[in-house]
PDB file of C-alpha atoms in Angstrom:
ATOM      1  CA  UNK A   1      76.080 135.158 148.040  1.00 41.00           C
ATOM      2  CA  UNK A   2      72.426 135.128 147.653  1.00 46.00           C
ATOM      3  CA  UNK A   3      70.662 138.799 148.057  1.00 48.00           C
ATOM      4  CA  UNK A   4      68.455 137.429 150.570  1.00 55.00           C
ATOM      5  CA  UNK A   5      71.570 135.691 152.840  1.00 67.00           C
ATOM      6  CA  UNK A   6      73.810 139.975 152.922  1.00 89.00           C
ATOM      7  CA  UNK A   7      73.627 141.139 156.052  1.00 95.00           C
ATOM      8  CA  UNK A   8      71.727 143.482 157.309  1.00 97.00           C
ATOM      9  CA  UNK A   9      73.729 146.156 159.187  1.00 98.00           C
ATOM     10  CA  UNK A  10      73.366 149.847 160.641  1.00 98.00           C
ATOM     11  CA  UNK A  11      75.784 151.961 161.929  1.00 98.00           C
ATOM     12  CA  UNK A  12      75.514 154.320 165.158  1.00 98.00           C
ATOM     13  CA  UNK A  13      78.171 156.812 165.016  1.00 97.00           C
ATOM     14  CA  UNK A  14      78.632 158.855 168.708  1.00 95.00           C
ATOM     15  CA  UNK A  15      80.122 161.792 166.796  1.00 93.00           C
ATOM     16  CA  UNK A  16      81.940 163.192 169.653  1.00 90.00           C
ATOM     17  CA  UNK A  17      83.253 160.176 171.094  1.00 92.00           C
ATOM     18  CA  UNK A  18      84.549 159.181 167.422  1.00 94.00           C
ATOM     19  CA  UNK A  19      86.500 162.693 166.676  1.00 91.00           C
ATOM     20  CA  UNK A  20      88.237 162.369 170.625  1.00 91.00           C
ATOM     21  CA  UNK A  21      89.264 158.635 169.771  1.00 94.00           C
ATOM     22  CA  UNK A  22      90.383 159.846 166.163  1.00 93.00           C
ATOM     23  CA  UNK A  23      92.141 162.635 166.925  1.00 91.00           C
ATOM     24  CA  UNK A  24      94.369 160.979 169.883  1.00 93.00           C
ATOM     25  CA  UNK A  25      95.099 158.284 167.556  1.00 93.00           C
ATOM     26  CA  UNK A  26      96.535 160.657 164.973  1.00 91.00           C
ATOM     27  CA  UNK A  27      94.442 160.921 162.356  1.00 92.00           C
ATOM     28  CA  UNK A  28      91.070 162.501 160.672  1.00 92.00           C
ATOM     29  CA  UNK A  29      88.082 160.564 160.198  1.00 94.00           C
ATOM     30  CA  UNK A  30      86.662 160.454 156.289  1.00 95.00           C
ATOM     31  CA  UNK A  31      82.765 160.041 156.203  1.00 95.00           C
ATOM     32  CA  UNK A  32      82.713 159.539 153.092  1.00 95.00           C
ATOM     33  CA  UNK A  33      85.091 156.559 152.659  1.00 95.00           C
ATOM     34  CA  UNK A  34      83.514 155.388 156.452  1.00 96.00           C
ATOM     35  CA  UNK A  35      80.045 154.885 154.678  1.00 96.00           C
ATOM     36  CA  UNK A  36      81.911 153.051 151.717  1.00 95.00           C
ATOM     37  CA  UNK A  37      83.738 150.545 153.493  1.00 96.00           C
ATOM     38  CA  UNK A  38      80.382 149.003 155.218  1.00 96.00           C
ATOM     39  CA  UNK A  39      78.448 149.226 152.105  1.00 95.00           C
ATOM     40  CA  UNK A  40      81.189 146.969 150.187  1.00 94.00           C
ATOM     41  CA  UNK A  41      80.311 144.495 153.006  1.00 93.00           C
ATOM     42  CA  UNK A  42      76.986 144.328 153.619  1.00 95.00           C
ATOM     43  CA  UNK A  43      73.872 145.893 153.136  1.00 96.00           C
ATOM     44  CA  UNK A  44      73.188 149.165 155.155  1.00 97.00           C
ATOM     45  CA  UNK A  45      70.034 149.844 156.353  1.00 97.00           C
ATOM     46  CA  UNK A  46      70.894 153.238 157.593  1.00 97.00           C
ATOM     47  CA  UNK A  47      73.990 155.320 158.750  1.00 98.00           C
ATOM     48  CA  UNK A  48      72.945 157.167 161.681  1.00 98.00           C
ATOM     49  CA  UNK A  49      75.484 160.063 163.039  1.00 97.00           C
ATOM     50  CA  UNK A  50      74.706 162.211 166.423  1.00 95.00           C
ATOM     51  CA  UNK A  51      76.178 165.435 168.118  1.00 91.00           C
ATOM     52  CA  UNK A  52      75.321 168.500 170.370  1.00 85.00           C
ATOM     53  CA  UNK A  53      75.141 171.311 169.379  1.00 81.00           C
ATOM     54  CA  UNK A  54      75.404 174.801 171.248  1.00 74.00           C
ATOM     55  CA  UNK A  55      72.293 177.138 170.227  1.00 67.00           C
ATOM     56  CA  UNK A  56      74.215 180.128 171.781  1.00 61.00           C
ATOM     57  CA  UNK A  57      76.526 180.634 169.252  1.00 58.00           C
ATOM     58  CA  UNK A  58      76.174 181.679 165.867  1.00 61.00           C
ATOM     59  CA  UNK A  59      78.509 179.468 164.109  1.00 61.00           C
ATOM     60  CA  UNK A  60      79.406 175.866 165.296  1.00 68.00           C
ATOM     61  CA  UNK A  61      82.530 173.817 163.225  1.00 72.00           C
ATOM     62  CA  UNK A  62      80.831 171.269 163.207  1.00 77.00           C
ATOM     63  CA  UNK A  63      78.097 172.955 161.052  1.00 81.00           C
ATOM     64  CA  UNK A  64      79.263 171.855 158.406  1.00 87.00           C
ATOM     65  CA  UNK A  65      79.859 168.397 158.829  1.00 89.00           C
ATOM     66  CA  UNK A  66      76.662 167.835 160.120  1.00 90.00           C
ATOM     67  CA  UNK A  67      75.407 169.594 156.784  1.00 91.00           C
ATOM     68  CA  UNK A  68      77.648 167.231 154.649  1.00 94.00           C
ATOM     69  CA  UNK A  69      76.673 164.242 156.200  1.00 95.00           C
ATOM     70  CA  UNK A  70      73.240 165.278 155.649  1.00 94.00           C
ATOM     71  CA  UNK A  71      73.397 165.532 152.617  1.00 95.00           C
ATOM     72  CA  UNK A  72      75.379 162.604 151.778  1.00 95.00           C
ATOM     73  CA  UNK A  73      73.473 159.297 152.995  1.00 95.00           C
ATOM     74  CA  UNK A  74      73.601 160.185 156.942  1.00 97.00           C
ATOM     75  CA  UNK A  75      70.860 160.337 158.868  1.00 96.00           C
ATOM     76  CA  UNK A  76      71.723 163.195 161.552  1.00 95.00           C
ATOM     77  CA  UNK A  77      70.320 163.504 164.776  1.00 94.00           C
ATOM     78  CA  UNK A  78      71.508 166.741 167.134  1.00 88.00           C
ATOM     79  CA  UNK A  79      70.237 168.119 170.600  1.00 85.00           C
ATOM     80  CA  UNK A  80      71.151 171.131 172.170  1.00 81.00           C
ATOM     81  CA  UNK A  81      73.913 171.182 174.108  1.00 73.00           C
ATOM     82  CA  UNK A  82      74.189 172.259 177.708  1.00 70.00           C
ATOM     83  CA  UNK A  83      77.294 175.156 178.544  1.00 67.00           C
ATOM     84  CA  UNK A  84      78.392 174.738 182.626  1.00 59.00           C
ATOM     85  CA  UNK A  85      81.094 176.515 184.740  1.00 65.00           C
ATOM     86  CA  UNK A  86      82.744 173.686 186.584  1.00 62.00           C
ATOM     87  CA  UNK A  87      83.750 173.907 190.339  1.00 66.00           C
ATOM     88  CA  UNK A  88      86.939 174.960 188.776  1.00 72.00           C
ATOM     89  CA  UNK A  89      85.145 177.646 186.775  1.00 66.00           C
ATOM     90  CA  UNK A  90      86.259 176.417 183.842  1.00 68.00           C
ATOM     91  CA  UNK A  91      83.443 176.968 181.008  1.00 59.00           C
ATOM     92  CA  UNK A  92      82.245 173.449 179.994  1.00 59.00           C
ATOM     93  CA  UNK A  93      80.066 171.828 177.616  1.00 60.00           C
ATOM     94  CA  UNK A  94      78.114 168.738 177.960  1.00 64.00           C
ATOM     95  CA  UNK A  95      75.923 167.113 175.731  1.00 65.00           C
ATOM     96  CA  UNK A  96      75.441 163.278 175.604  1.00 80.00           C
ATOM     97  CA  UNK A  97      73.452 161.587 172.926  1.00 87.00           C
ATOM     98  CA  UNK A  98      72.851 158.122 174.641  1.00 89.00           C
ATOM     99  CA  UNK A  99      68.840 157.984 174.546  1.00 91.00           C
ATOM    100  CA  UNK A 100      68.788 159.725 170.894  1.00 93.00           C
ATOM    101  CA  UNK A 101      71.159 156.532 170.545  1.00 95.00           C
ATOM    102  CA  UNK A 102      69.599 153.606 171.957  1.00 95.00           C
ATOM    103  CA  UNK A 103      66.016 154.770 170.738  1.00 96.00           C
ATOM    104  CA  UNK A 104      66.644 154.389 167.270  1.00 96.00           C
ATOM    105  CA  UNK A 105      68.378 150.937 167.891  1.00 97.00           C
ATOM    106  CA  UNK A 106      65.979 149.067 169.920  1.00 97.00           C
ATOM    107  CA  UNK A 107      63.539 150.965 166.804  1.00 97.00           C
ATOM    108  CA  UNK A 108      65.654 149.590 164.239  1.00 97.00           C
ATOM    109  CA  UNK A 109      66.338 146.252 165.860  1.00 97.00           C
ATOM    110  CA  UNK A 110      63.752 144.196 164.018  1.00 96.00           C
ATOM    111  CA  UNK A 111      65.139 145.109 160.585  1.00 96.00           C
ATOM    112  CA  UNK A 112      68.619 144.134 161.590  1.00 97.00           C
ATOM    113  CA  UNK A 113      70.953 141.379 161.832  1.00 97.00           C
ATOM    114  CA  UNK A 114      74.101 143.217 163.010  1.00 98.00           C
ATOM    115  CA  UNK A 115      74.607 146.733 164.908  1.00 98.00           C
ATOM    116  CA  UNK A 116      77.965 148.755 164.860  1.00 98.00           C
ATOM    117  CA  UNK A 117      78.081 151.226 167.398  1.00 98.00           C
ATOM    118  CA  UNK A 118      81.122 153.477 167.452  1.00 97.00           C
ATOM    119  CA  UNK A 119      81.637 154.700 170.786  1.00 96.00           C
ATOM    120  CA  UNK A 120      83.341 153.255 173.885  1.00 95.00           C
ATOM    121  CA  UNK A 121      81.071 154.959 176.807  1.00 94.00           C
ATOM    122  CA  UNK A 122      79.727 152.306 179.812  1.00 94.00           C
ATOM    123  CA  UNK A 123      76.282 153.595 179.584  1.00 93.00           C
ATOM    124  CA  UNK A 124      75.323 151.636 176.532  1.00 95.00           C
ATOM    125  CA  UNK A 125      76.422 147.947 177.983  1.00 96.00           C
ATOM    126  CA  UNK A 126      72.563 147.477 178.836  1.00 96.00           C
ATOM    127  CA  UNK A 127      70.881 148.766 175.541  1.00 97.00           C
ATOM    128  CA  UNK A 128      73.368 145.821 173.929  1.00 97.00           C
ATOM    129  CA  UNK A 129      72.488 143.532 176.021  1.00 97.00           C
ATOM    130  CA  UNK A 130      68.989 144.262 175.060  1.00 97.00           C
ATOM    131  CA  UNK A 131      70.133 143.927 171.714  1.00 97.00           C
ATOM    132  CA  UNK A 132      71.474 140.551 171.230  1.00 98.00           C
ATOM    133  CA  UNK A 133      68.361 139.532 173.274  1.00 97.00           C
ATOM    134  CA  UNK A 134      66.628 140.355 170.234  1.00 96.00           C
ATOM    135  CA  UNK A 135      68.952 137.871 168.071  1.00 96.00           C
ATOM    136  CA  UNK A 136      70.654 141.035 166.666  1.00 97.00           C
ATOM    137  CA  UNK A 137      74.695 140.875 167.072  1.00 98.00           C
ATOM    138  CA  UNK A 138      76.688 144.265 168.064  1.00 98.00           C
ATOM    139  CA  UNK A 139      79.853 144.983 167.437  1.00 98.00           C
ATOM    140  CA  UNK A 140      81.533 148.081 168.996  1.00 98.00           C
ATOM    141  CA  UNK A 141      84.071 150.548 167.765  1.00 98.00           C
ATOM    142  CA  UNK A 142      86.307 152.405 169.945  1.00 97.00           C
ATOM    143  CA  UNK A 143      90.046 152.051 170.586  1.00 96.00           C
ATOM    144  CA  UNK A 144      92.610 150.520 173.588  1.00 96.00           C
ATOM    145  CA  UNK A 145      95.563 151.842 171.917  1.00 94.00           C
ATOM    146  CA  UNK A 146      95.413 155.167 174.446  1.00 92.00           C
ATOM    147  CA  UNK A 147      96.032 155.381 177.753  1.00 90.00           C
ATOM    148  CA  UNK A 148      93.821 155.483 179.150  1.00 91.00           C
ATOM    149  CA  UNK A 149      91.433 153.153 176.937  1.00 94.00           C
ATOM    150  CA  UNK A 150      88.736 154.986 175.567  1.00 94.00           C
ATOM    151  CA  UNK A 151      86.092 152.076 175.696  1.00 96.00           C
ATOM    152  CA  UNK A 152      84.697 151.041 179.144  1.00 96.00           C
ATOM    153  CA  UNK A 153      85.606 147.251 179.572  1.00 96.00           C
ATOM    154  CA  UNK A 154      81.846 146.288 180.766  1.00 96.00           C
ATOM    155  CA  UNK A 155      80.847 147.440 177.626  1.00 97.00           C
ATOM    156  CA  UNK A 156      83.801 145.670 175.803  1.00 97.00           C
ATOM    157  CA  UNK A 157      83.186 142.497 177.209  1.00 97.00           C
ATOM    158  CA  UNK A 158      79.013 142.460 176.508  1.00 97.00           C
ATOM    159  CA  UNK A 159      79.789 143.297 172.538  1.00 98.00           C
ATOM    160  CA  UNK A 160      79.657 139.863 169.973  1.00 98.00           C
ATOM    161  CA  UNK A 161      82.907 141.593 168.386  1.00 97.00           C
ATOM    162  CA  UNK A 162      85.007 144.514 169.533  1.00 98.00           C
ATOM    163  CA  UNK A 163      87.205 146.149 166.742  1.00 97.00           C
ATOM    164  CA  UNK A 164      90.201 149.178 167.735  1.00 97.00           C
ATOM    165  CA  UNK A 165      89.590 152.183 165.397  1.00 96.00           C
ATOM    166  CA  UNK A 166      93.577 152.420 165.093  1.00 95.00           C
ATOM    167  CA  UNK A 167      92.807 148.678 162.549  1.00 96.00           C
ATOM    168  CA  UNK A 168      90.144 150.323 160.565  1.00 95.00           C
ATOM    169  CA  UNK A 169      92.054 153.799 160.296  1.00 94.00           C
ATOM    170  CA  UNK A 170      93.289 152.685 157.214  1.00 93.00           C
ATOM    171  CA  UNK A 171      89.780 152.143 155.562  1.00 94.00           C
ATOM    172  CA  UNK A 172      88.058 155.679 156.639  1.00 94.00           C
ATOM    173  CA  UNK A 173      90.779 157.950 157.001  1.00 90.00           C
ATOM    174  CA  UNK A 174      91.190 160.829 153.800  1.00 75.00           C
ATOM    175  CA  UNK A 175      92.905 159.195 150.920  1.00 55.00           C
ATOM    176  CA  UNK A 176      96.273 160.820 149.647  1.00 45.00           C
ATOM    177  CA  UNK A 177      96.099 161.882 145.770  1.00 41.00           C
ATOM    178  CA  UNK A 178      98.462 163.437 143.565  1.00 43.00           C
ATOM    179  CA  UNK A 179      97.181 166.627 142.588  1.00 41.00           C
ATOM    180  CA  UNK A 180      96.066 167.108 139.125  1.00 47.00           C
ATOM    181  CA  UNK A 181      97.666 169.702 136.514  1.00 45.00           C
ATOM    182  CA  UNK A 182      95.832 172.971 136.127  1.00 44.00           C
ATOM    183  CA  UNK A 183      95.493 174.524 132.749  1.00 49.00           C
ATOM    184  CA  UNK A 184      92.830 177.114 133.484  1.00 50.00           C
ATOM    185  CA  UNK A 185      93.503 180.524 135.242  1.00 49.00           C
ATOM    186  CA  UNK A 186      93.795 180.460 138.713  1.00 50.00           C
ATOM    187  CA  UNK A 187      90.264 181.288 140.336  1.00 50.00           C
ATOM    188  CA  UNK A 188      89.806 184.867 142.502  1.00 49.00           C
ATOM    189  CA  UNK A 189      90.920 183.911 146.213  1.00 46.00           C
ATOM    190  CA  UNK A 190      87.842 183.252 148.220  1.00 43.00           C
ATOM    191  CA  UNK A 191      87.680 185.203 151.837  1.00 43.00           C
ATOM    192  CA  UNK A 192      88.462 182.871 155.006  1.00 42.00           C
ATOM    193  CA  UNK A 193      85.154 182.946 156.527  1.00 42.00           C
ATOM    194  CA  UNK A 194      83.889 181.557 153.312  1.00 44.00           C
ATOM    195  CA  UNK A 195      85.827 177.959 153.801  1.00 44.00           C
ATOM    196  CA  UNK A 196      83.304 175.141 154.544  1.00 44.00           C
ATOM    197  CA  UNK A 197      85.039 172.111 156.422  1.00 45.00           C
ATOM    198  CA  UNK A 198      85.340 168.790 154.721  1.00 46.00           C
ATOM    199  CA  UNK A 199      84.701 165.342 155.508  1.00 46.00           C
ATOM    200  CA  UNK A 200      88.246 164.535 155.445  1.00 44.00           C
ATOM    201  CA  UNK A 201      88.813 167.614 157.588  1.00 48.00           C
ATOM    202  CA  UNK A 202      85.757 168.843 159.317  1.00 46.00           C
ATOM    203  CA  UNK A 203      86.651 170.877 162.360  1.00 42.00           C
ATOM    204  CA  UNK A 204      88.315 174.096 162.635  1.00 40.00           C
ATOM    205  CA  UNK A 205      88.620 174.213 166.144  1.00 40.00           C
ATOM    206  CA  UNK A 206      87.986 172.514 168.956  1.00 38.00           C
ATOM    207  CA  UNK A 207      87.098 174.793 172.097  1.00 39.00           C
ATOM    208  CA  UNK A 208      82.718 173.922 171.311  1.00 39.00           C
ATOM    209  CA  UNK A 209      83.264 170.606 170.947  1.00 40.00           C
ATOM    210  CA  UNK A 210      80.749 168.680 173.339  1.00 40.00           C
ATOM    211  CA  UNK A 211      82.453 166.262 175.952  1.00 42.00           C
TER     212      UNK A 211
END
């Protein structure tokens, strides 16, 4: 293939909608091996991945994802997220990243050929609509294989190609290796608060994750 005929693709990564469609599939999400499988496919422009954040606390879990990713050809967008007491009085947390979202994709558009956008919420049938009016195709990642679905079918149906993260699990999930034979002395223990998440594993709880 002819440098000028790869494809030009960016991927849009809802980061909270992607770890509750993960997780209820059964397995952890590798960033690092997520970025790798588009770029042995086509040429990315640009990896974008978004999430609220709470400012009230002092330490979020997923500080240090967003750090990795960073850090490690993401470009990370975050807004503050907003803490409620529902008519329940259950403490809640809310925090959608739709605008941050389709901003950068209608911005992006004109240096595209193809949009992935992982994330199954109804809100964002209209930006791809808007789109493919721009001769750009989309392709949406979410899953059926819940119950309920965790894509919206409007936004299902507008999308040139729909894939279920359960078939790609296999290409961006943590790879299993044997572990290698130490010869040196066994390093000083390092204190629990000192253990950064991984991209493999990047939350250590769950109770401030945005919905």
């Amino acid at each position: 293939m002819q440098p000028e005929r790869i494809e030009r693709v960016a991927v849009f990564i809802d980061g909270a909608n992607l770890y509750a469609a993960s997780r209820t599939l059964g397995f952890d999400v590798d960033y690092k091996n997520l970025l790798a499988h588009f770029r042995q496919r086509a040429y990315l422009v640009r990896a974008y991945y978004y999430t609220a954040l709470l400012e009230t606390e002092e330490y979020s879990p997923l500080r240090p994802l967003v750090d990795w990713l960073g850090y490690n050809g993401y470009a990370v967008v975050t807004k503050p997220a907003k803490e409620f007491t529902d008519a329940t009085g259950r403490r809640r947390v809310k925090g959608s990243v739709d605008i941050e979202m389709a901003v950068d994709i209608l911005d992006l558009t004109p240096h595209l050929d193809h949009a992935v956008i992982f994330s199954g919420d109804g809100d964002l049938r209209r930006l791809v609509e808007s789109v493919q009016r721009r001769g750009v195709r989309v392709t949406v990642i979410s899953t059926i294989r819940t119950q309920p679905a965790m894509i919206a079918d409007d936004l299902r149906r507008q999308a040139d190609a729909f894939i279920d993260l359960a078939d790609l699990a296999e290409h961006i999930t943590r790879r299993q290796v044997e572990p290698r034979t130490r010869t040196a002395p066994a390093p000083r223990a390092v204190a629990s608060t000192g253990v950064r998440a991984t991209p493999a594993d990047p939350f250590r709880e769950t109770s401030a994750l945005p919905e």
